[in-house]
PDB file of C-alpha atoms in Angstrom:
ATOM      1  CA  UNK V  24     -24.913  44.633  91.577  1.00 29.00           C
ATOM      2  CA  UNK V  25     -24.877  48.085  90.633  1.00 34.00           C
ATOM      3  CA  UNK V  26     -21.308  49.456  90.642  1.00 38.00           C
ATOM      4  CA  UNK V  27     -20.788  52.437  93.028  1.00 42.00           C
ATOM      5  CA  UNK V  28     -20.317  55.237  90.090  1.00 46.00           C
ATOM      6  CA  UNK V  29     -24.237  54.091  88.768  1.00 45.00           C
ATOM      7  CA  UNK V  30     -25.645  54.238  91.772  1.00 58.00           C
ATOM      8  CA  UNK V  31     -28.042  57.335  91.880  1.00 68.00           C
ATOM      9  CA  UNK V  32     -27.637  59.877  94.678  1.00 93.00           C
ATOM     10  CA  UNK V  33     -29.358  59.153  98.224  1.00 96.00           C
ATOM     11  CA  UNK V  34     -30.356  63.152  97.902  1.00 98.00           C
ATOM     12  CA  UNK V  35     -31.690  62.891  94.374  1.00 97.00           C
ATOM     13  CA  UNK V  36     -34.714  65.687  94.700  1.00 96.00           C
ATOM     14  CA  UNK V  37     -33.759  66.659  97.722  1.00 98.00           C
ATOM     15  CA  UNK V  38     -33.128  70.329  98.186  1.00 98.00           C
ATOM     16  CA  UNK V  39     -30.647  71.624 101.480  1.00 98.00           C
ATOM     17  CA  UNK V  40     -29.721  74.584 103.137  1.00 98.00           C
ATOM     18  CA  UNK V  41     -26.455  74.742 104.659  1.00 98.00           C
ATOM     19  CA  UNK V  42     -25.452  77.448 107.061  1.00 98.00           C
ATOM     20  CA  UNK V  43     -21.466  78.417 107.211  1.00 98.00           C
ATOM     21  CA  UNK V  44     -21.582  77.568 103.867  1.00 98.00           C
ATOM     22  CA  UNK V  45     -18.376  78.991 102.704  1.00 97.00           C
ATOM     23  CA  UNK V  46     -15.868  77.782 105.449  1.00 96.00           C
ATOM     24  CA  UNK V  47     -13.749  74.960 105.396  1.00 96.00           C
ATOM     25  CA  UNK V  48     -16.312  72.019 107.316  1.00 97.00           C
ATOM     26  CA  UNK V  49     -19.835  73.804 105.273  1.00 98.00           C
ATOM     27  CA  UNK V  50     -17.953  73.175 102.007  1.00 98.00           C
ATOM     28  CA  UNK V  51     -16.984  69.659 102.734  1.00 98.00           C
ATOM     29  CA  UNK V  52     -20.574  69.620 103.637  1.00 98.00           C
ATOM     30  CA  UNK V  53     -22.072  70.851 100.310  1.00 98.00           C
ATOM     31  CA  UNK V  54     -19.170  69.080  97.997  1.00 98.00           C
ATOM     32  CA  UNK V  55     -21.052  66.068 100.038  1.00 98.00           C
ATOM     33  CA  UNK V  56     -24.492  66.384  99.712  1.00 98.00           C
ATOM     34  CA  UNK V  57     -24.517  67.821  96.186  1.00 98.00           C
ATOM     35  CA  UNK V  58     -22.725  64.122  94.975  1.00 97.00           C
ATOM     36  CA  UNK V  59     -25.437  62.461  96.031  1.00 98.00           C
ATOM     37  CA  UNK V  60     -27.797  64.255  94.164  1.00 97.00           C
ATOM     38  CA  UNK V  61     -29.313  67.493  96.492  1.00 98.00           C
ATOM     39  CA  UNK V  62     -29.760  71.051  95.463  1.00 98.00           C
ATOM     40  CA  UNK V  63     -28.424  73.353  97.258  1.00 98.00           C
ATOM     41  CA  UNK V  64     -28.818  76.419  99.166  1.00 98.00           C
ATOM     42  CA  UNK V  65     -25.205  77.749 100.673  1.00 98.00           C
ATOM     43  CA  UNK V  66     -26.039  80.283 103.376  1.00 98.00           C
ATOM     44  CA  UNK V  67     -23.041  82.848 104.887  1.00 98.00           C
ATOM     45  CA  UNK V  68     -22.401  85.820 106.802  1.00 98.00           C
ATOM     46  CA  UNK V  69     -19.706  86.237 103.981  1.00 97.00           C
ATOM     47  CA  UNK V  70     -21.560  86.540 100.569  1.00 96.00           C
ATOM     48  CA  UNK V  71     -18.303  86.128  98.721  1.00 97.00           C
ATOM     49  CA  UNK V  72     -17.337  83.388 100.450  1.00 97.00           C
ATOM     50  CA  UNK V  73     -21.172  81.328  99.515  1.00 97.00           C
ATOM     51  CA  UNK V  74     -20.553  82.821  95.711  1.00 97.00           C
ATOM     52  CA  UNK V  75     -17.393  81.395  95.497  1.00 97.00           C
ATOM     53  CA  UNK V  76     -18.676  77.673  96.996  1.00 97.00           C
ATOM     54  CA  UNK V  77     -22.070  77.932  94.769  1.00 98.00           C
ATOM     55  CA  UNK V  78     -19.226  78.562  92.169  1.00 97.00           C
ATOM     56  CA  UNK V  79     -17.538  75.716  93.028  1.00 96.00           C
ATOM     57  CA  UNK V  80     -20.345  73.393  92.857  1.00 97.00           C
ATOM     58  CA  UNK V  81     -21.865  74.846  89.616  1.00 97.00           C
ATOM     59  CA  UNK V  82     -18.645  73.837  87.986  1.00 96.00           C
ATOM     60  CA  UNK V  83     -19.298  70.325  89.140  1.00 94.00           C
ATOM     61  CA  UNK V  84     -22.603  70.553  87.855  1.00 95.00           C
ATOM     62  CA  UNK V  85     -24.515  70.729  90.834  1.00 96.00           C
ATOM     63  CA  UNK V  86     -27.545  73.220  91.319  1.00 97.00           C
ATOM     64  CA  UNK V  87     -27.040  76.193  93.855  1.00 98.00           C
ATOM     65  CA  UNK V  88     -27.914  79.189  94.919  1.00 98.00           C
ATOM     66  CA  UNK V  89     -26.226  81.243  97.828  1.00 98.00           C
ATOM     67  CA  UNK V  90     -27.459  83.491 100.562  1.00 97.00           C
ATOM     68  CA  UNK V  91     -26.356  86.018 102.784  1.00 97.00           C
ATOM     69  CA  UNK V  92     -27.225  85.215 106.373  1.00 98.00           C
ATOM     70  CA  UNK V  93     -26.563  86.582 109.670  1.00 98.00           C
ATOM     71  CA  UNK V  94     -27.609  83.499 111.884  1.00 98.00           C
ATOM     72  CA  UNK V  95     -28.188  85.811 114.828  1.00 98.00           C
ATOM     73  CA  UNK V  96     -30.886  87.651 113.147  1.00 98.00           C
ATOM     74  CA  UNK V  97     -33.962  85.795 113.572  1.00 98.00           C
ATOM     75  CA  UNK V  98     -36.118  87.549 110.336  1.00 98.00           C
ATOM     76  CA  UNK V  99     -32.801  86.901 108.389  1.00 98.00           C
ATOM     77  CA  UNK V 100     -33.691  83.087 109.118  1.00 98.00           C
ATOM     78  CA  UNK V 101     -36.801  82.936 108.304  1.00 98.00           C
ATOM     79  CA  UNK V 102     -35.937  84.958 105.078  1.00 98.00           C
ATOM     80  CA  UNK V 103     -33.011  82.556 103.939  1.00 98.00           C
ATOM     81  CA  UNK V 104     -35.798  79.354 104.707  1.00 98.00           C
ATOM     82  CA  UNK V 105     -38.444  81.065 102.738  1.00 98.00           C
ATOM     83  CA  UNK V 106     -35.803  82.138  99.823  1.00 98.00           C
ATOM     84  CA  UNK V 107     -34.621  78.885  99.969  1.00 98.00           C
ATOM     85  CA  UNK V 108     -38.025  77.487  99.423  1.00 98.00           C
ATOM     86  CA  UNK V 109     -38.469  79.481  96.443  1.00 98.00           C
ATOM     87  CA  UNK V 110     -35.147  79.206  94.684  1.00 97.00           C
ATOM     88  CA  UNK V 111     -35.043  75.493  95.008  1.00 97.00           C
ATOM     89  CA  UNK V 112     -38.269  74.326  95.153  1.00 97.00           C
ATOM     90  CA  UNK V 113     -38.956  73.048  98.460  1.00 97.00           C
ATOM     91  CA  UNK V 114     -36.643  72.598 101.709  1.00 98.00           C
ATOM     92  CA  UNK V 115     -36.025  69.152 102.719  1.00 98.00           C
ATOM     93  CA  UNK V 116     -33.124  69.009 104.725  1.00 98.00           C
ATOM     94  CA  UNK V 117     -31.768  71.662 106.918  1.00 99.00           C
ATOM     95  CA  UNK V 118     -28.151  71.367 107.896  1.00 99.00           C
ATOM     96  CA  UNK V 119     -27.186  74.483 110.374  1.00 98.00           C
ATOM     97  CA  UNK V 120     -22.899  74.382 110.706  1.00 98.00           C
ATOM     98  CA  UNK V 121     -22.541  78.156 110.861  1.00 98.00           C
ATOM     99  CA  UNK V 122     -20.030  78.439 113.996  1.00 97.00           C
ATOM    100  CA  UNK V 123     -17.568  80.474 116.239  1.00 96.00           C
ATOM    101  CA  UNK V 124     -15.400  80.202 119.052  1.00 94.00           C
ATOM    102  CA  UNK V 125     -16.084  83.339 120.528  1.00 93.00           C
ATOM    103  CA  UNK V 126     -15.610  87.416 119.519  1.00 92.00           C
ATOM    104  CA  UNK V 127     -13.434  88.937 117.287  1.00 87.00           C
ATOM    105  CA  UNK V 128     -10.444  88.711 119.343  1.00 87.00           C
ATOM    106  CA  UNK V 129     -11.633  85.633 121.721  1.00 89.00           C
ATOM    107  CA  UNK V 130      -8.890  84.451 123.968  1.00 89.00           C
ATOM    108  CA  UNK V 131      -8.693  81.055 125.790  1.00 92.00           C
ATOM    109  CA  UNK V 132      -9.098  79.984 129.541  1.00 91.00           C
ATOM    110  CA  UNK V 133      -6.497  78.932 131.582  1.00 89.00           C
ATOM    111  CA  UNK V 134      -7.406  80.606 133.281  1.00 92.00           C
ATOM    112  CA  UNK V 135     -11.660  80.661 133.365  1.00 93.00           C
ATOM    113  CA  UNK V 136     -11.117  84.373 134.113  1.00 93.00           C
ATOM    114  CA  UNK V 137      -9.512  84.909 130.811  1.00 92.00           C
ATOM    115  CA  UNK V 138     -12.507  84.573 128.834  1.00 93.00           C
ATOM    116  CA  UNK V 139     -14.684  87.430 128.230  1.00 94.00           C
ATOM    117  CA  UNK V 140     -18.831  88.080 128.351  1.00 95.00           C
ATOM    118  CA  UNK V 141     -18.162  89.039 124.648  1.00 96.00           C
ATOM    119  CA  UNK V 142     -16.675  85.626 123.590  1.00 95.00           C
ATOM    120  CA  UNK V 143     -19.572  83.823 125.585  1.00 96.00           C
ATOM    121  CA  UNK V 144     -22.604  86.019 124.291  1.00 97.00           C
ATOM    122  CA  UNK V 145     -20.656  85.306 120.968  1.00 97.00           C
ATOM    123  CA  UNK V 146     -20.912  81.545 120.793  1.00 97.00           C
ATOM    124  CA  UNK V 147     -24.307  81.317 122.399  1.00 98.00           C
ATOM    125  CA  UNK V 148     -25.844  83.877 119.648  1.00 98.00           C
ATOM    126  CA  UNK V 149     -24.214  81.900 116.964  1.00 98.00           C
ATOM    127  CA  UNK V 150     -24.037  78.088 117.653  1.00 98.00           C
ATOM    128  CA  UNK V 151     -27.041  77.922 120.133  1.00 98.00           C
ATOM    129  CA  UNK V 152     -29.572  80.643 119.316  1.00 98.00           C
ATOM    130  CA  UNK V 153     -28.484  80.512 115.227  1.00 98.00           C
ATOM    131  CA  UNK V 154     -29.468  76.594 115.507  1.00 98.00           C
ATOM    132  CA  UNK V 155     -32.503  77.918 117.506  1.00 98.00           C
ATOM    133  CA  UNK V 156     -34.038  80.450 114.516  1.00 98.00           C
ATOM    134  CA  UNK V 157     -32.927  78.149 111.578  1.00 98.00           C
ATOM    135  CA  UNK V 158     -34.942  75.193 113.033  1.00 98.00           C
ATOM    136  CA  UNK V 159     -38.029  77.205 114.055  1.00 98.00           C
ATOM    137  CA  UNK V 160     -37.980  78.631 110.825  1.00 98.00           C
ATOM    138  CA  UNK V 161     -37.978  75.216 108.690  1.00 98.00           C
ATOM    139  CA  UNK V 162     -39.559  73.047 110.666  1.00 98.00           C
ATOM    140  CA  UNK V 163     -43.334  73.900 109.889  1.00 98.00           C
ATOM    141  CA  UNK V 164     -42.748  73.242 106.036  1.00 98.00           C
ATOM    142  CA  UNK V 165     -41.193  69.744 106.864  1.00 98.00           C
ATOM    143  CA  UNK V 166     -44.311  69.026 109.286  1.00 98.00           C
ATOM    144  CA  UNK V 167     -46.345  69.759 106.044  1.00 98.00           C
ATOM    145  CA  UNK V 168     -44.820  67.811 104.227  1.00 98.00           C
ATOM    146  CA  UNK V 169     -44.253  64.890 106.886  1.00 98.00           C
ATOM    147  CA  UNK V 170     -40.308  64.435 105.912  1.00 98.00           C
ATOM    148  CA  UNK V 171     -37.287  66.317 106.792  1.00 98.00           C
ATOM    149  CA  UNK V 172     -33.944  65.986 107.807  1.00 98.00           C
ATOM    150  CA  UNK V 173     -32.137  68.546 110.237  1.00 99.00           C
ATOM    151  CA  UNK V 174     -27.801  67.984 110.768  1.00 99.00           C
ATOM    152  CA  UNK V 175     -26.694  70.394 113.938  1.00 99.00           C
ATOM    153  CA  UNK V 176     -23.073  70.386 113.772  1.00 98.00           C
ATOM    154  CA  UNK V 177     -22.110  70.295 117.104  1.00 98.00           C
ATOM    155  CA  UNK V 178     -17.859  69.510 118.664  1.00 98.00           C
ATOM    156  CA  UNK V 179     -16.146  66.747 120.370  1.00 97.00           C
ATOM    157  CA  UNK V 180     -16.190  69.427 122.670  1.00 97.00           C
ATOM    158  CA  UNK V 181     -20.083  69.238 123.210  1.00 97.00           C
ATOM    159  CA  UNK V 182     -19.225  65.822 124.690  1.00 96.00           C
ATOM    160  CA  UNK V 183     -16.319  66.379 126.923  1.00 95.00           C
ATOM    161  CA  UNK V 184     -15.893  70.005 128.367  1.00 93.00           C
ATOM    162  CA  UNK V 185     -12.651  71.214 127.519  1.00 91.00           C
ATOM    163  CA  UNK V 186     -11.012  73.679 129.977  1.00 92.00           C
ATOM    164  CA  UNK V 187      -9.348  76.404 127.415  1.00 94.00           C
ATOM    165  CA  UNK V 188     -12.550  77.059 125.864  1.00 95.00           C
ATOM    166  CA  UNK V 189     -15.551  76.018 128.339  1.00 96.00           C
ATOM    167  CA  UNK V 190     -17.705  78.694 126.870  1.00 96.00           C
ATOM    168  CA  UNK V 191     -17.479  77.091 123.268  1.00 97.00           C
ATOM    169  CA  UNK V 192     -18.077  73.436 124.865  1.00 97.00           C
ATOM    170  CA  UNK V 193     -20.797  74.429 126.769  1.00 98.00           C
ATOM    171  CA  UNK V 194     -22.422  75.978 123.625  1.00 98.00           C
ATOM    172  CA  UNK V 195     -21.615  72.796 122.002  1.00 98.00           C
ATOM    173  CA  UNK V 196     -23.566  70.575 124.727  1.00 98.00           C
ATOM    174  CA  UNK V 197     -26.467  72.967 124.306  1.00 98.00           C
ATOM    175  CA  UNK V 198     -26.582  72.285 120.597  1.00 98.00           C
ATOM    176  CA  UNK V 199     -26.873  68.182 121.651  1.00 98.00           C
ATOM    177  CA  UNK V 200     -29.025  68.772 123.997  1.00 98.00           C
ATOM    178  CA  UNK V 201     -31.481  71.529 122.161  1.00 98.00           C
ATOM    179  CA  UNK V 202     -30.811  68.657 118.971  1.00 98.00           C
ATOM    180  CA  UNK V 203     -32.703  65.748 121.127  1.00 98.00           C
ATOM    181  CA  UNK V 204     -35.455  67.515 122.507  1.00 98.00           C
ATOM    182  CA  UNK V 205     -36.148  68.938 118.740  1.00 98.00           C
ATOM    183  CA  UNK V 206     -36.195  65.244 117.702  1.00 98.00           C
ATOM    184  CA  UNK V 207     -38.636  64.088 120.256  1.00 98.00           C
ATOM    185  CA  UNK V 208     -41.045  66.526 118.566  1.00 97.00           C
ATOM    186  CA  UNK V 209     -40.064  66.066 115.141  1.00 98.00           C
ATOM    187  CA  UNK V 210     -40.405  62.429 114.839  1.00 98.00           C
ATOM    188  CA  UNK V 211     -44.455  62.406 114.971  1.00 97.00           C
ATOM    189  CA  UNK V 212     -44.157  63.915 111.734  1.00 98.00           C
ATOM    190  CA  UNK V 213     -41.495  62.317 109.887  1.00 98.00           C
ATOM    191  CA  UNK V 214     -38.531  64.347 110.735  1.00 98.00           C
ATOM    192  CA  UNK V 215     -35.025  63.638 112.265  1.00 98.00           C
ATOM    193  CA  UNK V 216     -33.055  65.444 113.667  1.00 98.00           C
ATOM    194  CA  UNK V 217     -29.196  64.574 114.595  1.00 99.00           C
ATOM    195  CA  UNK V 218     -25.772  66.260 115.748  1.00 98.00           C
ATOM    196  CA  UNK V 219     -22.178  65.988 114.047  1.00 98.00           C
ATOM    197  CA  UNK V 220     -19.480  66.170 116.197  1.00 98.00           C
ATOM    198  CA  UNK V 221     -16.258  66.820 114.598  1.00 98.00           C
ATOM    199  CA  UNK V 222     -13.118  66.325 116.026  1.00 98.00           C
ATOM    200  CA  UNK V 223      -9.802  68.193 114.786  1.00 98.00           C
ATOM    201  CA  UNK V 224      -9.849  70.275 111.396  1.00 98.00           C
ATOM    202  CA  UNK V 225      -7.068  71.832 110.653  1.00 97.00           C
ATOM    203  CA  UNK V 226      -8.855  75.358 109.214  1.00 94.00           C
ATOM    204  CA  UNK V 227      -8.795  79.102 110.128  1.00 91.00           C
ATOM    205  CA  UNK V 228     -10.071  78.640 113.106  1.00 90.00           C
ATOM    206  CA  UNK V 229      -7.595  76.256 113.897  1.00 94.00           C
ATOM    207  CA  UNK V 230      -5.146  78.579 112.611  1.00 94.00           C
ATOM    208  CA  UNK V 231      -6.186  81.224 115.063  1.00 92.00           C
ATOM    209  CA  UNK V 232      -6.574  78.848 117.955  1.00 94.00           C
ATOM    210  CA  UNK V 233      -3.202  76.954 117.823  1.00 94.00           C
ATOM    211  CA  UNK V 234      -1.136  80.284 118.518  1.00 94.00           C
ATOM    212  CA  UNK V 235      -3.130  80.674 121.748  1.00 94.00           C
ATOM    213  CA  UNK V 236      -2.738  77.150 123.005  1.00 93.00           C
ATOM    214  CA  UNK V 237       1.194  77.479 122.181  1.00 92.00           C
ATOM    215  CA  UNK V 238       1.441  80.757 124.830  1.00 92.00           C
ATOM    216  CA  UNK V 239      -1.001  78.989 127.384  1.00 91.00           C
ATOM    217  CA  UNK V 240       0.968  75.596 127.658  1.00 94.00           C
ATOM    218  CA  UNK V 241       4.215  75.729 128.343  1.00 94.00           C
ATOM    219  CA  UNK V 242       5.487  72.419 126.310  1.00 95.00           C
ATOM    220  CA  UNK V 243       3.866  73.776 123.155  1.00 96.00           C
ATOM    221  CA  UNK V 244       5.506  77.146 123.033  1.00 95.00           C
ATOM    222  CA  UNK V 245       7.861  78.007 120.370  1.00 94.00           C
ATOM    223  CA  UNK V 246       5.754  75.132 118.151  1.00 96.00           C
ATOM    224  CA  UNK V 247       4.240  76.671 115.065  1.00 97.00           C
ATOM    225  CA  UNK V 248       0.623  76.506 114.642  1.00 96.00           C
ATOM    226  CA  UNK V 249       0.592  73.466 112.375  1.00 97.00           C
ATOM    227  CA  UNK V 250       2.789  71.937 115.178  1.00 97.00           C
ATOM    228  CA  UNK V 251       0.506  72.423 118.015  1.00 97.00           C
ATOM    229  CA  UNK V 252      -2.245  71.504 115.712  1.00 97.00           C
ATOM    230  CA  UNK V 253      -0.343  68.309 114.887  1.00 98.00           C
ATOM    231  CA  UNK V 254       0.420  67.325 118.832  1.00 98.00           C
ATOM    232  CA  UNK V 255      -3.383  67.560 119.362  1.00 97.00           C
ATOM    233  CA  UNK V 256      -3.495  65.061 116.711  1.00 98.00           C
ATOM    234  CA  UNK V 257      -1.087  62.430 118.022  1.00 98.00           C
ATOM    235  CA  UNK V 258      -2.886  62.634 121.392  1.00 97.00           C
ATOM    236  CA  UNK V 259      -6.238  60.832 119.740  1.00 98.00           C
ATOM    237  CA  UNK V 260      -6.338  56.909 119.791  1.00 98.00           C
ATOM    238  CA  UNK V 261      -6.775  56.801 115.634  1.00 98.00           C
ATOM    239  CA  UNK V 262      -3.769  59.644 115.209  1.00 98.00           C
ATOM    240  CA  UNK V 263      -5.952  61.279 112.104  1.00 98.00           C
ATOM    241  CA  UNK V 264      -6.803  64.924 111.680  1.00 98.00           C
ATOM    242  CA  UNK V 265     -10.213  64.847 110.435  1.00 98.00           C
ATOM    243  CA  UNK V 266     -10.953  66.509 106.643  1.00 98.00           C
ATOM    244  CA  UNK V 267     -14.225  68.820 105.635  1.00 98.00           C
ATOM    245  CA  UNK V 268     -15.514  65.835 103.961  1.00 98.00           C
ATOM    246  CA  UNK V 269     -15.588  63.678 106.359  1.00 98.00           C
ATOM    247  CA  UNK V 270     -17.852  65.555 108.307  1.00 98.00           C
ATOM    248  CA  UNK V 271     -19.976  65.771 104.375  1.00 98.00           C
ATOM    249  CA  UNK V 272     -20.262  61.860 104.438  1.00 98.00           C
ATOM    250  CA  UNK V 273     -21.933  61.535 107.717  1.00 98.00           C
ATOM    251  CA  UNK V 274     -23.773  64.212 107.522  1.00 98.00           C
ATOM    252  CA  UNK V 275     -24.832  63.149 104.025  1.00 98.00           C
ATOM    253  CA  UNK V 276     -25.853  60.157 105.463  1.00 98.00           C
ATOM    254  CA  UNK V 277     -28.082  61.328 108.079  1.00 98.00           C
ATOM    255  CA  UNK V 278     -30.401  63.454 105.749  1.00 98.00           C
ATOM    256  CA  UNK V 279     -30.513  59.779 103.742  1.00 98.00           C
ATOM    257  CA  UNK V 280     -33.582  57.451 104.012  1.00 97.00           C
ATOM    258  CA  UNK V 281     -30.164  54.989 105.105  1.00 97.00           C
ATOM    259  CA  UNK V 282     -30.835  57.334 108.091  1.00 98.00           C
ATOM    260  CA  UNK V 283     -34.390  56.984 108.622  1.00 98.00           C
ATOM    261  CA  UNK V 284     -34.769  55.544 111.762  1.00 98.00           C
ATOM    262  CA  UNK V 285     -31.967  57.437 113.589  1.00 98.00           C
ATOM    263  CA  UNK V 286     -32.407  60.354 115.183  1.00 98.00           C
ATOM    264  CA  UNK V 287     -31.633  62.192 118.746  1.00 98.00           C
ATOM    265  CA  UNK V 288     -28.054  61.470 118.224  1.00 98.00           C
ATOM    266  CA  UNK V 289     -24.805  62.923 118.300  1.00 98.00           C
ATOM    267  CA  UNK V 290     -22.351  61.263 116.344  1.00 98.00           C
ATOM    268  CA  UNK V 291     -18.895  61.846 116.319  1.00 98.00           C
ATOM    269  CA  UNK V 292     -16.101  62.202 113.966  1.00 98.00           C
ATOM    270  CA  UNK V 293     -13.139  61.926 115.684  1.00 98.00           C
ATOM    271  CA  UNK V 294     -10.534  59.520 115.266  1.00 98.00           C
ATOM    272  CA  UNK V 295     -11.665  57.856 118.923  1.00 98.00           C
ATOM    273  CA  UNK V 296     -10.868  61.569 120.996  1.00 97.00           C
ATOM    274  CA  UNK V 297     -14.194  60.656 122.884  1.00 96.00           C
ATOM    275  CA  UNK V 298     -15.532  57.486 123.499  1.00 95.00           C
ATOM    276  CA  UNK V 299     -19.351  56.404 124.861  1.00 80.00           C
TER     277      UNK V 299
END
């Protein structure tokens, strides 16, 4: 048997774009896919922050090129798929994580009236329409070539509404939903298509929403961020934050030939939060 560090990559040949690229969950992402052998395109509405993961990877040996990309802006897509295309060859697997809980200064429910037309036009443009333009942009090239993979990084929240931010977890369900009907289509030609759902990350977003939950909920006020963060923790059946890279592994795995017969499905990462 072939011991685990001979064993070549799943991705060998394989080239990716990855939206979000240079937050906390797309880096986990690329650190993923790039082990097992895929090049890399790291797409972000921050350049510096794609440089800096290309950097990363580079160091590690990995080939990649970053992109700036405004998800919202549907040329933009279709220019970061056809650069793509040209700096690495070919695009094979098309993971779209780029992601946001609402405007600038979004605010939570609790009440509904709290939230604002700006924090819901916010997450649809980004984590429902920005899914939208990536995959209309990449999919003809993969129904050339009869083989693709496409990752939607969706929420636990996409499963199970969640009252203090029912704009994001509708946007969420929209990306599951919008993620089956794409695979329905896809599959004639070879293509899958599947959602991530991750569970509880501690990054900046985190950081900016664990300050609201402590002055919305009375037991949690006076906790520190990391604290409310923490509680949110101890409430799932497993008890384990979840890391960048394990959102990588699975998602990894689904642009894998191990994958090749699953698709329409929205997998979560979770430590147990939702169940069926």
């Amino acid at each position: 048997m072939v011991g685990a560090a001979a064993r070549p990559g799943r991705l060998e040949g394989r080239a990716a774009l990855i939206t979000g690229a240079g937050g906390s969950i797309g880096r986990g992402i690329a650190r993923c896919l790039a082990e097992e052998g895929a090049s890399l395109a790291l797409a972000d509405i921050f350049p510096e922050d794609a440089k800096t993961c290309r950097e990363e990877l580079e160091a590690a040996g990995a080939k990649a090129v970053a992109l700036p990309l405004d998800v919202t802006d549907a040329d933009d897509c279709e220019a970061a798929v056809a650069r793509s295309r040209e700096e690495l060859g070919g695009l094979d697997i098309l993971v779209n994580n780029a992601g946001v809980i609402g405007g600038q200064d979004f605010k939570l429910g609790l009440p509904l009236s709290d939230i604002s037309s700006e924090d819901w036009d916010a997450a649809y443009e980004v984590n429902v329409k920005g899914v939208f333009h990536l995959c209309r942009a990449a999919l003809p090239g993969m129904q050339e070539a009869k083989w693709g993979r496409i990752v939607n990084i969706s929420s636990r929240a996409g499963r199970q509404g969640t009252e203090a931010i029912p704009h994001y977890s509708a946007s969420k369900a929209a990306v599951i939903n919008f993620t089956q009907a794409l695979a329905r289509e896809a599959a004639r030609d070879g293509i899958t298509a599947n959602a991530v759902c991750p569970g509880l990350i501690w990054s900046p977003m985190w950081r900016k929403l664990a300050p609201l939950y402590g002055e919305k909920i009375p037991h949690l006020k006076g906790m520190t961020p990391r604290e409310v963060f923490d509680y949110f923790v101890g409430l799932t059946p497993l008890g384990r934050e979840q890391t960048p890279e394990d959102i990588g592994r699975v998602a990894a795995f689904l642009a894998s030939e191990d994958a090749c017969t699953i698709t329409g499905q929205a997998i979560l990462v979770d430590s147990g939060a939702v169940m069926g």
